[in-house]
Coordinates of C-alpha atoms (C1' of nucleotides) in Angstrom, one line a residue:
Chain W
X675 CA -7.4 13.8 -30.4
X676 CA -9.4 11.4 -28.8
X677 CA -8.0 7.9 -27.1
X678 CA -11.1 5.0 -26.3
X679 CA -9.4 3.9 -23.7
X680 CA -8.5 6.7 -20.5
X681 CA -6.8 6.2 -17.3
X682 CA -8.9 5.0 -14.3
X683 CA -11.1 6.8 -12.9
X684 CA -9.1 8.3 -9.7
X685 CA -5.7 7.8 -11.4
X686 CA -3.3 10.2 -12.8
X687 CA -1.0 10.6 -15.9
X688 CA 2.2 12.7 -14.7
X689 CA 3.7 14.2 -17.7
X690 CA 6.6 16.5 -18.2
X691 CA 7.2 19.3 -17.1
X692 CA 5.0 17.6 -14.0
X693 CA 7.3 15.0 -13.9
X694 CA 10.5 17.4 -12.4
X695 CA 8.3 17.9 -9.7
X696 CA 8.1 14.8 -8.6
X697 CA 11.4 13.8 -9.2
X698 CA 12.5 17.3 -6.8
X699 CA 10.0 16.3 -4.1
X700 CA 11.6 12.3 -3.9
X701 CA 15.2 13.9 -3.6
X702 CA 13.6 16.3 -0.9
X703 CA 12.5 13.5 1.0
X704 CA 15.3 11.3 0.3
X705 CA 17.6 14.1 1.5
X706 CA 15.5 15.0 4.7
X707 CA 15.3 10.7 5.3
X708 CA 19.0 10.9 5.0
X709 CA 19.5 13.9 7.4
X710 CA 17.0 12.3 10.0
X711 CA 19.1 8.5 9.7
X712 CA 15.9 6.7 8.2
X713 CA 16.6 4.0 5.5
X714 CA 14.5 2.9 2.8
X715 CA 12.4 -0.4 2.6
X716 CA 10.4 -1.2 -0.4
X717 CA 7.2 -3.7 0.4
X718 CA 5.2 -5.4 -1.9
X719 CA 2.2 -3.4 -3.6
X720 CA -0.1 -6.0 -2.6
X721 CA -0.1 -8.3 0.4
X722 CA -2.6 -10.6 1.9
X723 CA -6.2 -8.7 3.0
X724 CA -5.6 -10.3 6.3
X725 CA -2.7 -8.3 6.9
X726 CA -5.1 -5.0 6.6
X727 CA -8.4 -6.1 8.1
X728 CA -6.2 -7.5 11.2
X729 CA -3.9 -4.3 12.0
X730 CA -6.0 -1.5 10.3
X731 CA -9.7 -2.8 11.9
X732 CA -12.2 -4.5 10.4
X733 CA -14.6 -1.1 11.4
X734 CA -12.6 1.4 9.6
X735 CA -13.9 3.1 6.5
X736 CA -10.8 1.9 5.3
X737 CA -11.1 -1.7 5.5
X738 CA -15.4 -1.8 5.1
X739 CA -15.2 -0.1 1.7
X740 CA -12.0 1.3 0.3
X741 CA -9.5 -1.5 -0.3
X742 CA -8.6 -3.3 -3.6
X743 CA -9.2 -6.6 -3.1
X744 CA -9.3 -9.3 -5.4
X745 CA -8.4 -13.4 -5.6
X746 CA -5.5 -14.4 -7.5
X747 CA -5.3 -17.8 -9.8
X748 CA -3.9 -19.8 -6.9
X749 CA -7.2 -19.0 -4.5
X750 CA -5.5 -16.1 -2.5
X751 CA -7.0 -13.4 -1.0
X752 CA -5.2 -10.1 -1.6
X753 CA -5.2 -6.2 -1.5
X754 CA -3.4 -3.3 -3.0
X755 CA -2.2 -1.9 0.0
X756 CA -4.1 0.9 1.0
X757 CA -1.3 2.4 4.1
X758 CA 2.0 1.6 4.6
X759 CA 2.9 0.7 8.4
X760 CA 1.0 -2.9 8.5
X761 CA 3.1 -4.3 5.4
X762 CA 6.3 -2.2 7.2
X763 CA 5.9 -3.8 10.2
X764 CA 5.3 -7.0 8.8
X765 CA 8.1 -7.1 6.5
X766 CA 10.0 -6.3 9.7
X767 CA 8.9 -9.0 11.6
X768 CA 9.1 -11.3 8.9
X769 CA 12.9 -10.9 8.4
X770 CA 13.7 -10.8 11.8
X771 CA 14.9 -7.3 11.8
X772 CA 13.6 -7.3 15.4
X773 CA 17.0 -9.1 16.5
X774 CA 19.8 -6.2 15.1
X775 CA 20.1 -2.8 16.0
X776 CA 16.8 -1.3 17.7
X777 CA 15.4 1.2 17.2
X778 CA 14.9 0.9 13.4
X779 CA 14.3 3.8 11.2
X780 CA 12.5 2.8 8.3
X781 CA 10.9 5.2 5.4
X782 CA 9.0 4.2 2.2
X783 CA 8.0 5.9 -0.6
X784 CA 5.4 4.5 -3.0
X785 CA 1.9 3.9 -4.5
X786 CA -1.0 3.0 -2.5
X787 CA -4.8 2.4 -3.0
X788 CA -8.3 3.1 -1.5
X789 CA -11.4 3.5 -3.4
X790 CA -12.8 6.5 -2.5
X791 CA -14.8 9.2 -4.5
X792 CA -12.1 11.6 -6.2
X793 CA -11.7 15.0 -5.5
X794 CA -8.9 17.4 -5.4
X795 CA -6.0 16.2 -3.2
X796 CA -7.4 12.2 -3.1
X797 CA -7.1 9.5 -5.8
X798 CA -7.6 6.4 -5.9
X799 CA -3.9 5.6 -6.2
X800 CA -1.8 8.2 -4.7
X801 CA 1.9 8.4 -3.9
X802 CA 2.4 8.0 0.0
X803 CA 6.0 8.6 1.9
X804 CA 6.1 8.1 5.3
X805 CA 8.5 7.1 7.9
X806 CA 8.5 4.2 10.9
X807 CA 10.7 4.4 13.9
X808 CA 10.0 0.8 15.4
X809 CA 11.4 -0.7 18.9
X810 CA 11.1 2.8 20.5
X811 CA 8.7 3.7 23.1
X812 CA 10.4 7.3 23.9
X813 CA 7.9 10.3 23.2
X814 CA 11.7 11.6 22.2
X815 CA 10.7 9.7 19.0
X816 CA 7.1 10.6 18.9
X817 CA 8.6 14.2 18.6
X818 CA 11.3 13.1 16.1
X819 CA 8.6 11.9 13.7
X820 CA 6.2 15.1 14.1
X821 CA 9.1 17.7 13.8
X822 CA 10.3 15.5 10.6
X823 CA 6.9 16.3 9.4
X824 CA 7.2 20.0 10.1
X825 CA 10.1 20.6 8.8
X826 CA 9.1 19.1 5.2
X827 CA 6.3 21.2 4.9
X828 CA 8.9 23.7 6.1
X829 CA 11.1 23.1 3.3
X830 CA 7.9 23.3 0.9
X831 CA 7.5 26.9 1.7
X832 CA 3.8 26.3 3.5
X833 CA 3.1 28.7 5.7
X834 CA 0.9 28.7 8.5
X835 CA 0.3 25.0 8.9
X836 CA -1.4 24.0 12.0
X837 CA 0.3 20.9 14.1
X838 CA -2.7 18.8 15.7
X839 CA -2.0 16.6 18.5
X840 CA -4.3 14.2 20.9
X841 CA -3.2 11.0 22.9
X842 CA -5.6 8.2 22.7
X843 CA -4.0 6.0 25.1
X844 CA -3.2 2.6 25.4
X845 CA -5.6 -0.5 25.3
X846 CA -5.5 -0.8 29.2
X847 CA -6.8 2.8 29.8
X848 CA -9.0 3.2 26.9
X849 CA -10.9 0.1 27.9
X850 CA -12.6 1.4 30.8
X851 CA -13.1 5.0 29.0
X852 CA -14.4 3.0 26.1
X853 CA -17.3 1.5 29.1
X854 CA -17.8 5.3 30.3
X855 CA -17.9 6.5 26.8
X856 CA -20.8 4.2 25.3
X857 CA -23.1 4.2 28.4
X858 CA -22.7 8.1 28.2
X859 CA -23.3 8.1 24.5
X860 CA -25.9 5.2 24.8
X861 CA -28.2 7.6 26.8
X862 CA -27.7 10.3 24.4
X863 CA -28.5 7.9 21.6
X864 CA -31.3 9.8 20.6
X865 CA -29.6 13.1 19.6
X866 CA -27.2 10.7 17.4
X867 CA -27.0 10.9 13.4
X868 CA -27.4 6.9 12.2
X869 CA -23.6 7.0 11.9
X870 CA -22.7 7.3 14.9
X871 CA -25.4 5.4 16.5
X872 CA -23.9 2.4 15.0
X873 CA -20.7 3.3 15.8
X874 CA -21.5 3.2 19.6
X875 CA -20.5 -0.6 19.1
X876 CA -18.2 -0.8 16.3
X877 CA -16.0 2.4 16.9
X878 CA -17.3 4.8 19.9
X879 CA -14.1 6.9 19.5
X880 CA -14.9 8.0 16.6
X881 CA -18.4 9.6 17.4
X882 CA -15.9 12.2 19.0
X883 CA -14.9 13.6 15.3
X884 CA -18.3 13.2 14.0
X885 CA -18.7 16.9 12.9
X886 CA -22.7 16.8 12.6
X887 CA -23.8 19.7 15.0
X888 CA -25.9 17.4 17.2
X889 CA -23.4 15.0 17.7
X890 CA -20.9 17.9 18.6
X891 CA -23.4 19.0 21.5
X892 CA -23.4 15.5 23.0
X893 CA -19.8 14.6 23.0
X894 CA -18.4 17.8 24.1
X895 CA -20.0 17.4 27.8
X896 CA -18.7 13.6 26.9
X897 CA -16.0 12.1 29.3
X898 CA -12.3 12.3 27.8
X899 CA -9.3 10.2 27.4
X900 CA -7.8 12.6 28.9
X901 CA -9.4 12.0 32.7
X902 CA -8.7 7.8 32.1
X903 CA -4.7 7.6 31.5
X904 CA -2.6 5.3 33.1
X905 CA -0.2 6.3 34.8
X906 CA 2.4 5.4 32.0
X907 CA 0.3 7.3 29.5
X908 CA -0.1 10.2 31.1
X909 CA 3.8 10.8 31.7
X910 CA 4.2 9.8 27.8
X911 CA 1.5 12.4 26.9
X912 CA 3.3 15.1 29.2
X913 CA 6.1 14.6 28.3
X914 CA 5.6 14.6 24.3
X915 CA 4.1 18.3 25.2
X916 CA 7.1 19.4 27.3
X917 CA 9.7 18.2 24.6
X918 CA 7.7 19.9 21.8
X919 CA 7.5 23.2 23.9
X920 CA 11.0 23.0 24.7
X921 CA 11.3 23.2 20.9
X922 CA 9.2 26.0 20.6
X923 CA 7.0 24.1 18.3
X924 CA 3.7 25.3 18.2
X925 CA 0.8 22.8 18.9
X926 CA -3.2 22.6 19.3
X927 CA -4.2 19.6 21.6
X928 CA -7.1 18.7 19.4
X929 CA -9.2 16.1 22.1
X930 CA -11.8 14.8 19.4
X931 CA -8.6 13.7 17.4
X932 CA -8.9 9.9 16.9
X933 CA -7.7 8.5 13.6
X934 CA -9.7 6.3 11.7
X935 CA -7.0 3.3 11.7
X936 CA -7.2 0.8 15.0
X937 CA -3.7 0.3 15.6
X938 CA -3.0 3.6 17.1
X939 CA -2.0 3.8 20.8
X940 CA -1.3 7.0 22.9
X941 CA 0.4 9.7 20.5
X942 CA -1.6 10.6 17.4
X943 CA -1.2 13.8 15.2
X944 CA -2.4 15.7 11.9
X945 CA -0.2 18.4 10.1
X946 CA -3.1 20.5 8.0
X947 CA -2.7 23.2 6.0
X948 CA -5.6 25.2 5.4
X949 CA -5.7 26.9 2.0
X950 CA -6.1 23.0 1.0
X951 CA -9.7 22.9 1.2
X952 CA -11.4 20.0 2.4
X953 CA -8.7 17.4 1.8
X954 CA -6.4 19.6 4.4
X955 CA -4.2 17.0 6.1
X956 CA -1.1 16.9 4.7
X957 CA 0.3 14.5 7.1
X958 CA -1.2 12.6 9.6
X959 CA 0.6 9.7 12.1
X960 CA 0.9 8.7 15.3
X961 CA 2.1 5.8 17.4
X962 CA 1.2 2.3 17.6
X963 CA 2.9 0.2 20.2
X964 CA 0.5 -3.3 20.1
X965 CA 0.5 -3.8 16.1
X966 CA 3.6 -6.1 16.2
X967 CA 2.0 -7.9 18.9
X968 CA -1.3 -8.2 16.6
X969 CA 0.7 -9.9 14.0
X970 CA 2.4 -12.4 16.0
X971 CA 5.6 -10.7 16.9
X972 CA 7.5 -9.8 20.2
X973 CA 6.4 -6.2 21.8
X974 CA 7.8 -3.7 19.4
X975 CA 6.4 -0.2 19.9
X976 CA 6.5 2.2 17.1
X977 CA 5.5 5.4 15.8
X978 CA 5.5 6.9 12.2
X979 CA 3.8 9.0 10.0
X980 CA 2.5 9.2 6.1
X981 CA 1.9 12.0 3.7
X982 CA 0.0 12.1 0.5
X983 CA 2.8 13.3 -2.4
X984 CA 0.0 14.4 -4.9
X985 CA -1.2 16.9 -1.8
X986 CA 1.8 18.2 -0.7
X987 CA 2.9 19.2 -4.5
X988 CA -1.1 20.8 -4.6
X989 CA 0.1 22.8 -1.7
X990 CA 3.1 23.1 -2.8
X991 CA 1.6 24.6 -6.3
X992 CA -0.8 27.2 -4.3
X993 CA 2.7 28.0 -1.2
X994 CA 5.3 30.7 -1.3
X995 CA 7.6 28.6 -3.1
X996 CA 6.0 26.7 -5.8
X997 CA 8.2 24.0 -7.3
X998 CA 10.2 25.1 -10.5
X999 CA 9.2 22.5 -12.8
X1000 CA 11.4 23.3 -15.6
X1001 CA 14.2 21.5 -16.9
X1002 CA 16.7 23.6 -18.9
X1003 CA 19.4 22.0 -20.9
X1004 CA 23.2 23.6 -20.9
X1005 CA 23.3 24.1 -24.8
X1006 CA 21.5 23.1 -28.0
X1007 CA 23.7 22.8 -31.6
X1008 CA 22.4 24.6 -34.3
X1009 CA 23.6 23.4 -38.0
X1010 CA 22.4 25.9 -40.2
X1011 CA 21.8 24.5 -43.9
X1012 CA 22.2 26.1 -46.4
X1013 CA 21.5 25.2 -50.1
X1014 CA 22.8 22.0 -51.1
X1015 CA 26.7 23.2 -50.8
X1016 CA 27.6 19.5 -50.3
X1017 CA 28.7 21.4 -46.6
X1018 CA 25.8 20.5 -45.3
X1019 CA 26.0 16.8 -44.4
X1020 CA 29.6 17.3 -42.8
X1021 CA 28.3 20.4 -40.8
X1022 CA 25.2 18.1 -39.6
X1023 CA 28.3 15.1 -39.1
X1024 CA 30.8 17.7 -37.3
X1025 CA 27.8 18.5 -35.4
X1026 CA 26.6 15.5 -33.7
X1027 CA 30.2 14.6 -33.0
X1028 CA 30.4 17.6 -30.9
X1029 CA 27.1 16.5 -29.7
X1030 CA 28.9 13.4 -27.8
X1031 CA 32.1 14.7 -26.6
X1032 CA 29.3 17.9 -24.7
X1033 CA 27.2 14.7 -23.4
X1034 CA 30.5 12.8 -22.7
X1035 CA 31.3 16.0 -20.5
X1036 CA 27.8 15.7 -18.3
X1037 CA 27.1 19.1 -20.4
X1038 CA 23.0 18.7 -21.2
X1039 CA 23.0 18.9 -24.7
X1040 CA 20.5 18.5 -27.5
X1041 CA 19.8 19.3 -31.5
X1042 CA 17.0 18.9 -34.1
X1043 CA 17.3 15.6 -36.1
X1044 CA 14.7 17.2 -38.2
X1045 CA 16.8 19.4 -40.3
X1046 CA 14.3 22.4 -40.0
X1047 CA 14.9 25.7 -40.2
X1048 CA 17.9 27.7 -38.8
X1049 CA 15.2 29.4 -37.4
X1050 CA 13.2 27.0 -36.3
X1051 CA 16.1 25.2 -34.0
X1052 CA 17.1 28.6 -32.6
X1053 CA 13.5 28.2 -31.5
X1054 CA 13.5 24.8 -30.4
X1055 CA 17.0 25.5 -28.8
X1056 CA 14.8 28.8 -26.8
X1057 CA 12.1 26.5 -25.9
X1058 CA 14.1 23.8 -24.2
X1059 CA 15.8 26.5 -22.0
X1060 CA 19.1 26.1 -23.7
X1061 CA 21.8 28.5 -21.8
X1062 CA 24.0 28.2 -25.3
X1063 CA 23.3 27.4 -29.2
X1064 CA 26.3 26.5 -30.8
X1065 CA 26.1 27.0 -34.7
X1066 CA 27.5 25.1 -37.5
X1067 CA 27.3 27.7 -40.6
X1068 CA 29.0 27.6 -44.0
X1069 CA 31.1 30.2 -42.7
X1070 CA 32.4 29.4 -39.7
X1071 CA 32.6 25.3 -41.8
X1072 CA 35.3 26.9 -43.7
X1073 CA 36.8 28.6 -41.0
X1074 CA 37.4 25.2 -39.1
X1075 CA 34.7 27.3 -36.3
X1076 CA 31.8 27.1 -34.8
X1077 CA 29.4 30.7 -33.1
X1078 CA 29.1 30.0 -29.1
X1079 CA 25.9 32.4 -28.9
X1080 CA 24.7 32.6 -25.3
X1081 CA 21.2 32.6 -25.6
X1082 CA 20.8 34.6 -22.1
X1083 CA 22.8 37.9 -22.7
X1084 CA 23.0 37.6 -26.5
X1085 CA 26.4 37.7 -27.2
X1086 CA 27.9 35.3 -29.8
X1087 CA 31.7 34.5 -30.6
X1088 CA 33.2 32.4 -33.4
X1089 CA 35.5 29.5 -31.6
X1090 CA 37.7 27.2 -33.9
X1091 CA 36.1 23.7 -33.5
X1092 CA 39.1 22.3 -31.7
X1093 CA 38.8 24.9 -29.1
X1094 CA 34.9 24.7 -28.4
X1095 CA 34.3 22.0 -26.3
X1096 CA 37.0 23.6 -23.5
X1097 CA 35.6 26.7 -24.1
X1098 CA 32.1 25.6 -23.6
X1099 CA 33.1 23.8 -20.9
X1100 CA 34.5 26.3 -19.7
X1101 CA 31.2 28.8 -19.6
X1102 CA 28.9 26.2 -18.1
X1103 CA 31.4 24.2 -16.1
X1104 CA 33.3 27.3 -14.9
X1105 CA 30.2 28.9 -13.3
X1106 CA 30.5 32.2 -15.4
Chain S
rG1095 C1' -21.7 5.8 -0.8
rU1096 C1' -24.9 10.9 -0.6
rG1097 C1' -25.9 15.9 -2.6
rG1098 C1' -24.6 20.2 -6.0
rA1099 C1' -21.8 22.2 -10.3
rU1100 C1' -19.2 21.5 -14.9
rG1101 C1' -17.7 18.7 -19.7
rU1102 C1' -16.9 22.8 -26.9
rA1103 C1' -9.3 22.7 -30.4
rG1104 C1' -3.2 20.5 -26.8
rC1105 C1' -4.6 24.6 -22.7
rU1106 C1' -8.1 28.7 -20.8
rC1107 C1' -12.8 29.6 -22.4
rA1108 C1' -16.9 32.1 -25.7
rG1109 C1' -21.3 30.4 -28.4
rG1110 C1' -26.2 28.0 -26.3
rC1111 C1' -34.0 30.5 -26.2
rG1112 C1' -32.9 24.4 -32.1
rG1113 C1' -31.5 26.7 -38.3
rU1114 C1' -25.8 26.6 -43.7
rU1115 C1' -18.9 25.6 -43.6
rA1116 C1' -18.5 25.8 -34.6
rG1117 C1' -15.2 30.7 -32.6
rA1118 C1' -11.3 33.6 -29.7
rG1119 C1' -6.7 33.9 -26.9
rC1120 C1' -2.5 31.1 -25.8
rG1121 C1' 0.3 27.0 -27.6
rC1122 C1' 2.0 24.2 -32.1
rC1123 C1' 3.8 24.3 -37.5
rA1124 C1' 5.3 27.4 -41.6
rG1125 C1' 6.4 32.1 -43.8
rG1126 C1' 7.8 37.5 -43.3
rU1127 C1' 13.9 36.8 -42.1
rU1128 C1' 18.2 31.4 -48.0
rG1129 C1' 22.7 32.8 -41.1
rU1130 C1' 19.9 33.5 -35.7
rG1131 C1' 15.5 32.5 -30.4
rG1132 C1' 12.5 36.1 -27.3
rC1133 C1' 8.9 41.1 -29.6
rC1134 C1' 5.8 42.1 -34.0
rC1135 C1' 2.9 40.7 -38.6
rU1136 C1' 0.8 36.8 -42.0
rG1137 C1' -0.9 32.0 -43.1
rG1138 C1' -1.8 26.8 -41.7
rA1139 C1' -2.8 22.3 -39.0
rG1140 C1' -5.8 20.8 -35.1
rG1141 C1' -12.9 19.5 -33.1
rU1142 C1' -17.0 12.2 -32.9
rC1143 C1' -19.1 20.1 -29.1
rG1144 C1' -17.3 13.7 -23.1
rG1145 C1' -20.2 9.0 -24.8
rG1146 C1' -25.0 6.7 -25.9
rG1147 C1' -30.1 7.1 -26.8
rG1148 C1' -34.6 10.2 -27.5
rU1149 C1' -37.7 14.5 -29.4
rU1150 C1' -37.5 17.2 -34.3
rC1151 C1' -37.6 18.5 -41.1
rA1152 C1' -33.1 20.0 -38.3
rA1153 C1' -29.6 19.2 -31.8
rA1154 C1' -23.2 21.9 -29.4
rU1155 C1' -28.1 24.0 -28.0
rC1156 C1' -34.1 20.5 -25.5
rC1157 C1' -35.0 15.5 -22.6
rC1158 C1' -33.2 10.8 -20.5
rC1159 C1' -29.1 7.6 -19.3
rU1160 C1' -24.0 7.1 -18.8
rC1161 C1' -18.8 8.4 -18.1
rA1162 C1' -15.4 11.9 -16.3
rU1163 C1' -13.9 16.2 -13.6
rU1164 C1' -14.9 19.4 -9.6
rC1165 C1' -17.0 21.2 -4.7
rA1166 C1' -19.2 19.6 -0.2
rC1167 C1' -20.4 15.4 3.1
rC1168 C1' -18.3 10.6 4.8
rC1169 C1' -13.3 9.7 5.6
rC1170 C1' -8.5 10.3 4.9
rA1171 C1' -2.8 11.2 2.7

RNA sequence: GUGGAUGUAGCUCAGGCGGUUAGAGCGCCAGGUUGUGGCCCUGGAGGUCGGGGGUUCAAAUCCCCUCAUUCACCCCA
């Protein structure tokens, strides 16, 4: 079969059995969200592109050339959002949210877009969680957001995932290590790859993650955050690293560590796990304490994190404990028909009403409308995981009965048809 | 955006130096089994050989372009 038209290039169908995947991994994260006190807020999928290029940087990658942007008939300029904390934080702002109960612990879970190049583990729209504590400057919630993220890849069943941290400071700070920083790199400039000669003006943190070889050799003798804190920053920093070891939660301090969005102050971080390839980062976050500020609001610090859904269930796929994507139903009905008897159209009657009352029960419950074989439904009943077939035969018709067959252990019982549905409820309701 | 690899049945893949009707396994449908799933046997359906163009008497096979996937880079989730 062929179809003219295919999805987008960087999009994906998600078909069943797929589906139950999906649909476990949302509860997960609803449940975990639950357990951790954050509530759900939906945003628009698009918003104005000022929004991004304001908070995100008009230097990032993503800004310069990944974001859906296009004018709409009115003459406004919009994107499909390609993050989630600007629109959070402005939604936030713009409903005042600042004025209730602080701190506010916010988590979304939906669609986002960048145009990038495919590959394995990043599409060009791609299912994002991610969580927002805003109104707290505590490192007690820096380490509330990073052991959320822990503990879901926990839950997953990924083992050996690495926890990167780094602290980038705040604007006071970084501005005078951002002066050191490009005079240092500016009489290097020579040993430079192009990129990150011009981004000695636009972005000179982020000639620290460059990982060209030569550039490596220049920025490690490079000065470091680290040596420029304020005095505020440096106890934040400390003390994120004290709380996490209290915790026994294993970290690497990962100085070249920067984050490619320009809100971030201080506390940034990346969960990888390895066996992902190149696309490793399974979540990534951090803090950013001016961005309210940026769009016109009151100082509101906040930290959060994001993680890619289509990532996590590719971990998830290659982990200990891959997903079970199947979806078994409790019992299928069988109506056996025989020759033309005049039985038949009763049995198929008697049948679906039985059908109801097991559905009316929350038993899972299905037959074939297609009046195939005996054979073929017992097969049909096999392939949709059904725990029970329950057949109407000529037999058991003029009995008043149907069989209860358990499709697991093989036995089968006749039941008179105005016992079955307790007895059936019975078996699957019961917990035998 | 840069570089490499790969596109043949629903899925996983053979074939490939040009030569009748393009194959296998799995899956699907039916039969063997007019009352029984899984195992086994038999048969069947299903293909614009990713798309377009070119070379040729002849292209799944050679050439060009294009689209898609994939790996790496860039960057990120």
């Amino acid at each position: 079969m062929v179809c003219l038209i295919k999805a987008p290039r960087g999009t994906n169908d998600i078909l069943p059995p797929e589906t139950n995947k999906w649909a476990y991994l949302e509860a997960l994260l609803r449940r975990l969200s639950n357990t951790y006190n954050f509530q759900e807020i939906r945003t628009p999928i698009f918003e104005y592109t000022e929004l991004f290029t304001r908070t995100v940087g008009e230097t990032t990658d993503i800004v310069q050339k990944e974001m859906y942007t296009f004018e709409d008939k009115g003459g406004r300029l919009l994107t499909l959002r390609p993050e989630g904390t600007a629109p959070v934080v402005r939604a936030f702002l713009e409903h005042g949210l600042d004025s209730k109960a602080l701190p506010a612990k916010l988590f979304y879970l939906g669609p986002m877009f960048r145009y990038e190049k495919p590959q394995a583990g990043r599409y060009r729209q791609f299912m994002q969680y991610g969580v927002e504590i805003l109104g707290s400057p505590s490192p007690y919630s820096d380490v509330e957001v990073i052991q959320m993220g822990v503990k879901i890849a926990e839950e997953l069943g990924l083992l050996g995932t690495t926890l990167f941290i780094n602290t980038i400071g705040c604007p006071e700070c970084r501005k005078e290590y951002r002066e050191d920083l490009v005079e240092y790199l500016k009489d290097q400039i020579s040993d430079l790859c192009p990129d990150c000669r011009s981004r000695i003006d636009t972005n000179p943190l982020r000639v620290l993650d460059c990982k060209n070889p030569e550039c490596r050799k220049v920025t490690q003798d490079a000065p470091s955050v680290h040596d420029y804190l304020c005095d505020e920053c440096e106890a934040h920093w400390e003390t994120l690293k004290t709380i996490l070891t209290s915790l026994g939660m294993e970290y690497t301090v990962d100085p070249t560590l920067v984050r490619g969005l320009d809100y971030y102050t201080r506390t940034v971080f990346e969960i990888k796990w390895p066996p992902l390839g190149a696309q490793d980062t399974i979540v990534g976050g951090g803090r950013y304490d001016g961005l309210a500020e940026q769009l016109g609001g009151s100082h509101i610090p906040g930290v959060g994190f994001a993680l890619g859904m289509e990532r996590l269930l590719l971990a998830s796929d290659k982990g200990e404990k891959p997903i079970d994507a199947t979806c078994p139903i409790d019992c299928f009905i069988v109506v056996a028909v025989g020759e033309d008897d005049g039985f038949s159209d009763d049995m198929y009657i008697r049948g679906f009403q039985l059908l109801q009352d097991l559905r009316s029960s929350g038993i899972s419950c299905d037959f074939d409308p297609l009046r195939r074989s005996m054979r073929a439904q017992m097969k049909h009943a096999d392939r949709a995981g059904a725990q029970y077939t329950i057949i109407f035969g000529e037999e058991e018709f003029r009995n008043s009965a149907v069989s209860v067959r358990s499709m697991k252990h093989g036995w089968q019982k006749q039941i008179a048809l105005d016992h079955v549905l307790g007895f059936v409820k019975g078996e699957i309701l019961g917990g035998t």
